[in-house]
Short mmCIF file of C-alpha atoms in Angstrom, two decimals:
data_model
loop_
_atom_site.label_atom_id
_atom_site.label_comp_id
_atom_site.label_asym_id
_atom_site.label_seq_id
_atom_site.Cartn_x
_atom_site.Cartn_y
_atom_site.Cartn_z
CA MET S 1 4.70 16.09 -43.07
CA ARG S 2 3.57 14.39 -39.51
CA ALA S 3 3.65 11.50 -41.66
CA ARG S 4 6.81 11.69 -42.74
CA ALA S 5 8.20 12.49 -39.44
CA TRP S 6 6.41 9.18 -38.11
CA ARG S 7 8.55 7.35 -41.07
CA TRP S 8 11.85 8.58 -39.94
CA LEU S 9 11.38 7.78 -36.17
CA CYS S 10 10.35 4.18 -37.20
CA ALA S 11 13.36 3.73 -39.20
CA ALA S 12 15.39 4.98 -37.08
CA LEU S 13 14.00 2.68 -34.30
CA ILE S 14 14.72 -0.04 -36.70
CA VAL S 15 18.19 0.79 -37.26
CA LEU S 16 19.04 1.21 -33.54
CA GLY S 17 17.29 -1.97 -32.89
CA THR S 18 19.89 -4.11 -35.18
CA PRO S 19 22.10 -4.63 -32.47
CA LEU S 20 19.75 -5.51 -29.52
CA VAL S 21 21.69 -8.36 -28.87
CA HIS S 22 24.30 -6.16 -27.07
CA ALA S 23 21.46 -4.64 -24.92
CA HIS S 24 21.90 -4.53 -21.23
CA LYS S 25 19.35 -4.29 -18.25
CA PRO S 26 19.97 -1.78 -15.10
CA SER S 27 22.42 -2.96 -12.58
CA ASP S 28 21.49 -5.89 -10.10
CA SER S 29 23.05 -8.18 -7.87
CA TYR S 30 21.66 -11.30 -6.55
CA LEU S 31 21.82 -12.23 -2.88
CA THR S 32 20.60 -15.50 -1.51
CA LEU S 33 20.44 -16.14 2.26
CA LYS S 34 19.68 -19.37 3.84
CA VAL S 35 19.01 -19.09 7.83
CA GLY S 36 19.81 -22.38 9.56
CA GLU S 37 20.66 -23.33 12.95
CA GLY S 38 24.10 -21.79 14.13
CA ALA S 39 24.89 -20.22 10.93
CA ILE S 40 23.65 -18.38 7.80
CA ALA S 41 24.87 -19.67 4.18
CA GLY S 42 24.72 -17.29 1.29
CA GLN S 43 25.46 -16.81 -2.06
CA TRP S 44 25.80 -13.53 -3.91
CA ASP S 45 25.95 -13.14 -7.60
CA ILE S 46 27.54 -9.81 -8.97
CA ALA S 47 27.60 -8.21 -12.59
CA LEU S 48 31.65 -8.59 -13.84
CA ARG S 49 31.04 -5.42 -16.10
CA ASP S 50 30.08 -3.62 -12.83
CA ILE S 51 32.65 -4.87 -10.32
CA ASP S 52 35.33 -4.04 -13.56
CA PHE S 53 33.71 -0.28 -13.62
CA ALA S 54 34.23 -0.08 -9.51
CA ILE S 55 37.60 -1.78 -9.12
CA GLY S 56 38.93 -2.75 -12.55
CA LEU S 57 39.13 -6.18 -13.93
CA ASP S 58 40.38 -5.84 -17.47
CA ALA S 59 44.07 -5.87 -16.91
CA ASP S 60 45.21 -5.55 -20.38
CA GLY S 61 42.38 -3.32 -21.44
CA ASP S 62 41.44 -5.48 -24.53
CA GLY S 63 37.75 -5.29 -23.60
CA ASN S 64 37.43 -8.93 -22.79
CA ILE S 65 37.41 -10.06 -18.84
CA THR S 66 38.95 -13.51 -18.86
CA TRP S 67 38.67 -16.15 -15.88
CA GLY S 68 42.43 -15.41 -15.43
CA GLU S 69 41.83 -11.55 -14.63
CA VAL S 70 38.86 -12.43 -12.58
CA ARG S 71 40.97 -15.14 -10.31
CA ALA S 72 43.56 -12.67 -10.03
CA LYS S 73 41.25 -9.99 -8.67
CA HIS S 74 39.44 -12.57 -6.05
CA ALA S 75 40.59 -10.87 -2.79
CA GLU S 76 39.94 -7.43 -4.19
CA ILE S 77 36.68 -8.37 -5.20
CA ALA S 78 35.69 -10.04 -1.69
CA ALA S 79 36.99 -7.17 0.03
CA TYR S 80 35.22 -4.48 -2.10
CA ALA S 81 31.73 -6.51 -1.90
CA LEU S 82 32.02 -7.38 2.04
CA ALA S 83 32.94 -3.87 2.93
CA ARG S 84 29.40 -2.71 1.35
CA LEU S 85 27.67 -5.53 3.26
CA ALA S 86 26.66 -5.91 6.90
CA ILE S 87 24.53 -8.49 8.58
CA SER S 88 23.20 -8.27 12.24
CA ALA S 89 21.25 -11.02 14.38
CA ASP S 90 18.79 -9.34 16.89
CA GLY S 91 20.87 -6.30 16.72
CA ALA S 92 24.28 -8.15 17.31
CA PRO S 93 26.60 -8.24 14.24
CA CYS S 94 27.45 -10.95 12.39
CA ALA S 95 31.10 -12.12 11.22
CA THR S 96 30.65 -12.39 7.18
CA ALA S 97 33.56 -14.18 4.98
CA ALA S 98 33.64 -15.01 1.59
CA GLY S 99 34.80 -18.44 0.67
CA GLN S 100 34.85 -19.69 -3.32
CA GLN S 101 34.28 -17.51 -6.08
CA LEU S 102 33.13 -18.95 -9.41
CA ILE S 103 31.52 -17.40 -12.34
CA ASP S 104 28.01 -17.80 -13.59
CA ASN S 105 26.10 -16.59 -16.62
CA HIS S 106 22.80 -14.59 -16.40
CA THR S 107 20.81 -13.25 -19.17
CA ASP S 108 22.41 -9.87 -19.39
CA GLY S 109 26.01 -11.32 -19.07
CA ALA S 110 28.57 -12.96 -16.66
CA TYR S 111 28.61 -13.09 -13.10
CA THR S 112 31.16 -13.34 -9.92
CA VAL S 113 29.54 -15.61 -7.42
CA LEU S 114 30.81 -15.32 -3.68
CA LYS S 115 29.76 -17.94 -1.47
CA LEU S 116 29.12 -16.54 1.82
CA ARG S 117 29.50 -17.88 5.43
CA ILE S 118 27.45 -15.58 8.31
CA ASP S 119 28.03 -16.23 11.80
CA CYS S 120 25.78 -14.96 14.23
CA PRO S 121 25.97 -14.75 18.16
CA ARG S 122 22.98 -16.77 18.13
CA THR S 123 20.36 -18.30 16.07
CA PRO S 124 18.37 -14.90 15.06
CA THR S 125 14.81 -14.18 15.32
CA GLN S 126 15.31 -10.81 13.17
CA LEU S 127 17.88 -10.31 10.52
CA ALA S 128 18.87 -7.05 9.58
CA VAL S 129 20.76 -6.24 6.05
CA THR S 130 22.67 -3.19 5.48
CA TYR S 131 23.52 -3.06 1.70
CA LYS S 132 25.47 -0.35 0.13
CA LEU S 133 26.84 -2.06 -3.08
CA PHE S 134 27.93 0.63 -5.81
CA SER S 135 25.57 3.23 -3.70
CA ASP S 136 28.67 5.68 -4.55
CA ILE S 137 28.51 5.22 -8.12
CA ASP S 138 25.14 3.86 -9.52
CA PRO S 139 21.87 5.19 -7.55
CA GLN S 140 20.11 2.99 -9.23
CA HIS S 141 21.73 -0.24 -8.37
CA ARG S 142 19.55 -2.73 -6.85
CA GLY S 143 20.30 -5.88 -4.86
CA LEU S 144 17.66 -8.56 -4.89
CA LEU S 145 17.29 -10.27 -1.85
CA ASN S 146 16.14 -13.90 -1.51
CA LEU S 147 15.90 -15.02 2.07
CA GLU S 148 15.24 -18.61 3.10
CA SER S 149 13.94 -19.30 6.92
CA HIS S 150 11.59 -21.85 8.11
CA GLY S 151 10.72 -23.42 5.02
CA ALA S 152 9.38 -19.97 3.67
CA THR S 153 10.98 -17.70 1.25
CA ARG S 154 10.78 -13.90 1.62
CA THR S 155 11.83 -11.21 -1.13
CA ALA S 156 13.01 -7.58 -0.84
CA ILE S 157 14.84 -5.05 -3.29
CA LEU S 158 17.81 -3.42 -1.49
CA GLY S 159 19.55 -0.13 -2.63
CA PRO S 160 20.25 3.50 -1.86
CA GLN S 161 16.92 4.32 -1.46
CA ALA S 162 16.16 1.29 1.81
CA PRO S 163 19.85 0.31 2.60
CA THR S 164 18.87 -1.44 5.84
CA GLN S 165 15.93 -3.68 6.02
CA ALA S 166 15.17 -5.71 8.83
CA PHE S 167 12.78 -9.17 8.64
CA GLU S 168 11.41 -11.32 11.14
CA LEU S 169 12.38 -14.74 11.17
CA LYS S 170 9.26 -16.64 11.87
CA GLU S 171 6.55 -18.50 10.20
CA ILE S 172 5.14 -16.33 7.44
CA SER S 173 1.71 -16.08 6.84
CA ARG S 174 0.41 -16.17 3.09
CA LEU S 175 -1.08 -12.48 3.76
CA GLN S 176 2.36 -11.63 4.64
CA GLN S 177 3.75 -13.01 1.89
CA PHE S 178 1.08 -11.14 -0.22
CA LEU S 179 1.88 -7.93 1.12
CA ASP S 180 5.65 -8.28 0.79
CA TYR S 181 4.97 -8.94 -2.72
CA GLY S 182 2.92 -5.94 -3.10
CA ARG S 183 5.02 -3.64 -1.52
CA GLU S 184 7.78 -4.44 -4.11
CA GLY S 185 5.34 -3.76 -7.17
CA VAL S 186 4.52 -0.34 -5.61
CA TRP S 187 8.54 0.35 -5.26
CA HIS S 188 9.22 -1.19 -8.46
CA ILE S 189 6.70 1.44 -10.30
CA TRP S 190 8.26 4.26 -8.11
CA VAL S 191 11.92 3.77 -8.80
CA GLY S 192 11.11 2.57 -12.38
CA PHE S 193 11.99 5.58 -13.89
CA ASP S 194 11.41 4.14 -17.40
CA HIS S 195 7.60 2.99 -16.49
CA ILE S 196 7.02 6.51 -14.96
CA LEU S 197 7.97 8.63 -17.84
CA PHE S 198 5.91 6.20 -20.29
CA LEU S 199 2.65 6.42 -18.02
CA LEU S 200 3.47 10.25 -17.54
CA ALA S 201 3.76 10.84 -21.35
CA LEU S 202 0.38 9.51 -21.78
CA LEU S 203 -1.17 11.37 -18.84
CA LEU S 204 0.11 14.77 -20.65
CA PRO S 205 -2.57 15.18 -22.97
CA ALA S 206 -5.19 13.91 -20.92
CA VAL S 207 -6.33 17.37 -19.56
CA LEU S 208 -6.14 18.76 -23.04
CA VAL S 209 -8.64 17.95 -26.32
CA TRP S 210 -7.33 17.59 -29.76
CA HIS S 211 -9.59 20.32 -31.75
CA HIS S 212 -8.96 21.80 -35.11
CA HIS S 213 -4.91 20.63 -35.24
CA PHE S 214 -4.11 22.04 -32.21
CA TRP S 215 -4.36 20.99 -28.36
CA ARG S 216 -6.84 22.79 -26.24
CA ALA S 217 -7.78 22.97 -22.65
CA ALA S 218 -10.62 20.59 -21.65
CA SER S 219 -13.60 21.91 -20.15
CA ARG S 220 -14.58 19.84 -17.83
CA PHE S 221 -12.84 17.22 -15.38
CA ARG S 222 -15.19 14.26 -15.80
CA ASP S 223 -13.76 14.07 -19.50
CA ALA S 224 -10.04 14.39 -18.42
CA PHE S 225 -10.88 11.83 -15.60
CA TRP S 226 -12.52 9.55 -18.08
CA ASP S 227 -9.71 9.67 -20.63
CA VAL S 228 -6.92 8.83 -17.93
CA PHE S 229 -9.38 5.70 -16.93
CA LYS S 230 -9.12 4.45 -20.22
CA ILE S 231 -5.74 4.76 -20.60
CA VAL S 232 -4.57 3.28 -16.84
CA THR S 233 -7.21 0.36 -17.55
CA SER S 234 -5.83 -0.33 -21.03
CA PHE S 235 -2.38 -0.47 -19.76
CA THR S 236 -3.41 -2.42 -16.63
CA VAL S 237 -4.94 -4.87 -18.58
CA ALA S 238 -2.32 -5.29 -21.23
CA HIS S 239 0.69 -5.80 -18.97
CA SER S 240 -1.40 -8.09 -16.54
CA ILE S 241 -1.87 -10.34 -19.70
CA THR S 242 2.28 -10.29 -20.37
CA LEU S 243 3.07 -10.38 -16.59
CA SER S 244 0.81 -13.52 -15.90
CA LEU S 245 1.78 -15.50 -19.01
CA ALA S 246 5.57 -14.49 -18.63
CA THR S 247 5.68 -15.36 -14.89
CA LEU S 248 3.70 -18.99 -15.46
CA GLY S 249 6.33 -19.79 -18.15
CA VAL S 250 3.84 -19.79 -21.29
CA ILE S 251 5.86 -16.84 -23.06
CA ALA S 252 9.49 -16.07 -22.60
CA LEU S 253 11.40 -13.23 -24.31
CA PRO S 254 14.93 -12.02 -23.74
CA SER S 255 15.18 -9.54 -21.59
CA ARG S 256 17.76 -7.65 -23.56
CA TRP S 257 15.06 -7.13 -26.44
CA VAL S 258 12.31 -5.97 -23.64
CA GLU S 259 14.30 -3.50 -21.84
CA SER S 260 15.05 -1.86 -25.59
CA ALA S 261 11.35 -1.96 -26.71
CA ILE S 262 10.20 -0.20 -23.32
CA ALA S 263 12.70 2.41 -23.73
CA ALA S 264 11.24 2.74 -27.40
CA SER S 265 7.76 3.05 -26.19
CA VAL S 266 8.48 5.84 -23.97
CA VAL S 267 9.98 7.51 -26.99
CA VAL S 268 6.99 7.16 -29.39
CA ALA S 269 4.38 7.41 -26.42
CA ALA S 270 6.22 11.15 -25.65
CA LEU S 271 6.69 12.04 -29.45
CA ASN S 272 2.57 11.09 -30.36
CA ASN S 273 2.33 14.23 -27.59
CA VAL S 274 4.05 16.65 -30.11
CA ILE S 275 3.48 15.46 -33.58
CA PRO S 276 0.00 13.64 -32.60
CA VAL S 277 -1.23 10.67 -34.60
CA PHE S 278 -2.98 8.51 -31.80
CA HIS S 279 -4.55 11.55 -30.25
CA GLY S 280 -8.22 10.27 -30.21
CA ARG S 281 -6.99 6.64 -29.51
CA ARG S 282 -4.16 6.91 -26.88
CA TRP S 283 -5.82 4.01 -24.76
CA MET S 284 -4.85 1.62 -27.83
CA VAL S 285 -0.91 2.94 -27.29
CA ALA S 286 -1.34 2.01 -23.68
CA PHE S 287 -2.62 -1.46 -24.54
CA ALA S 288 -0.09 -2.04 -27.04
CA PHE S 289 3.19 -0.73 -25.06
CA GLY S 290 1.77 -2.11 -22.13
CA LEU S 291 1.86 -5.71 -23.11
CA ILE S 292 5.58 -5.13 -23.63
CA HIS S 293 6.07 -3.19 -19.76
CA GLY S 294 4.50 -6.27 -18.60
CA PHE S 295 7.20 -8.39 -19.64
CA GLY S 296 9.54 -5.84 -17.88
CA PHE S 297 7.42 -6.49 -14.72
CA ALA S 298 7.91 -10.02 -14.99
CA SER S 299 11.83 -9.74 -15.19
CA VAL S 300 11.77 -8.10 -12.09
CA LEU S 301 9.52 -10.89 -10.50
CA ALA S 302 11.43 -13.62 -11.52
CA ASP S 303 14.81 -11.96 -10.37
CA LEU S 304 13.15 -11.72 -6.76
CA GLY S 305 12.93 -15.28 -6.57
CA LEU S 306 9.24 -17.28 -7.04
CA PRO S 307 8.39 -19.49 -4.27
CA GLN S 308 6.68 -22.04 -6.48
CA GLY S 309 4.38 -22.88 -3.61
CA THR S 310 2.76 -19.66 -3.61
CA LEU S 311 3.35 -18.41 -7.55
CA VAL S 312 -0.07 -17.14 -8.32
CA LEU S 313 -0.27 -15.37 -4.46
CA ALA S 314 3.24 -13.65 -5.60
CA LEU S 315 2.14 -12.98 -8.84
CA VAL S 316 -1.28 -11.33 -7.61
CA GLY S 317 0.37 -9.51 -4.96
CA PHE S 318 3.35 -8.14 -7.02
CA ASN S 319 0.67 -7.01 -10.01
CA VAL S 320 -1.95 -5.38 -7.21
CA GLY S 321 1.32 -3.33 -5.95
CA VAL S 322 2.12 -2.37 -9.01
CA GLU S 323 -1.53 -0.90 -9.65
CA CYS S 324 -1.21 0.71 -6.28
CA GLY S 325 1.77 2.55 -7.14
CA GLN S 326 0.39 3.57 -10.23
CA LEU S 327 -2.68 4.89 -9.09
CA ALA S 328 -0.98 7.06 -6.45
CA LEU S 329 1.04 8.69 -9.30
CA VAL S 330 -2.09 9.28 -11.27
CA ALA S 331 -4.19 10.74 -8.12
CA VAL S 332 -1.26 13.47 -7.60
CA PHE S 333 -0.62 14.10 -11.06
CA LEU S 334 -4.31 14.93 -12.31
CA PRO S 335 -5.69 17.21 -10.31
CA ILE S 336 -2.58 19.63 -10.64
CA ALA S 337 -2.34 19.34 -14.43
CA PHE S 338 -6.01 20.13 -14.68
CA PHE S 339 -5.51 23.28 -12.67
CA LEU S 340 -2.73 24.63 -14.46
CA ARG S 341 -4.38 23.07 -18.45
CA ARG S 342 -5.32 26.91 -19.11
CA THR S 343 -2.01 28.34 -18.34
CA ALA S 344 1.19 28.77 -21.05
CA LEU S 345 3.03 27.26 -18.23
CA TYR S 346 1.38 23.73 -18.65
CA GLN S 347 0.59 24.06 -22.20
CA LYS S 348 4.36 25.02 -23.73
CA LEU S 349 6.64 24.28 -20.63
CA ILE S 350 5.15 21.11 -19.12
CA PHE S 351 3.37 19.64 -22.16
CA VAL S 352 5.69 20.34 -24.86
CA GLY S 353 8.67 20.85 -23.05
CA GLY S 354 8.29 18.04 -21.02
CA SER S 355 7.29 15.64 -23.75
CA LEU S 356 10.49 16.66 -25.70
CA MET S 357 12.56 16.00 -22.37
CA ILE S 358 11.11 12.53 -22.34
CA VAL S 359 11.90 11.92 -25.88
CA ALA S 360 15.38 12.96 -25.20
CA ILE S 361 15.94 10.91 -21.91
CA ALA S 362 14.17 7.83 -23.67
CA GLY S 363 16.26 8.23 -26.73
CA VAL S 364 19.34 7.70 -24.71
CA TRP S 365 18.04 4.73 -22.69
CA PHE S 366 17.22 3.34 -25.64
CA SER S 367 20.89 3.91 -27.20
CA GLU S 368 22.29 2.59 -24.17
CA ARG S 369 20.54 -0.56 -24.00
CA ALA S 370 20.97 -1.11 -28.16
CA PHE S 371 24.61 -0.26 -28.06
CA ASP S 372 25.60 -1.24 -24.53
CA PHE S 373 27.32 1.89 -23.19
CA LYS S 374 26.13 3.95 -20.32
CA LEU S 375 25.58 7.89 -20.20
CA LEU S 376 22.66 8.61 -17.91
CA PRO S 377 22.79 7.35 -14.18
CA PHE S 378 19.58 6.35 -13.86
#
């Protein structure tokens, strides 16, 4: 029965995986600011599909957005975007204007490109950016900022969770760059719901033991701790391998395929809790799927705009940040789960019910990414 259920799951994933060329990744925009004497030059790439959802670009409703339809909406696009971006220098507001608009293609589709001119009262020593694009319709949207000043590059993720961020425009030390990328790694784990649910699906059985075809409460915390240690270590080693290979350009996979595969990995990991197949070898599952998640981490790191002169530093800092964010989640989860492990609340509601809920959510993610539609706001 168990083998039959897994055969059906694999068949379903193969069928759903057929149209992966149409899958999409989460909503992002790309904001580049170059600070010079007297003015700041900028470029803002925003996905046409996101703009279409917000203000409507497809005038004839045929499902295709043409250059003519985009050009007819240039003024409305600029007004919509600039109303949701504010920049100030040393506390004084800067005037932001949109110039020429172009179209560019990213891995996940066409983007409108707004050329920006930002005039500030004086050459800033501190720059504050307030970013609220799509905050009212997509709480998971991110603005990936690339800020160039004094020959150095800084990066940040902007969005509803941190709408205003301030940046000191002085010479940036290597330590500061390391810490910046480390912070982004921590933040990516904490807001990356697919990575969190995958890790949670693997952690839920850690305080239980598979015995005579049933899950039973583990007797010692030490056993649960070492189970978690093996899982986290395997996941870390695996995603570090592919994160490094992808960032250094050794291996490249389409982000569309990667995002769909990540969603599928969450389904498999959570379903394994209800229909155990890898109950004694979950660290192997963590390693295998960790390789896929590493490509997802690499796409985020690449989107942040990697400075070629400090590529290894950025890679290590981001990876360390991912691990710190991951360990923080484990440190909160494991003691609570061990305390509750013998209760029906944990064994029935949290473990079984939570696993089934993860399967349902990740199944929707997989379908969204495979068939290019949107149901969930995250």
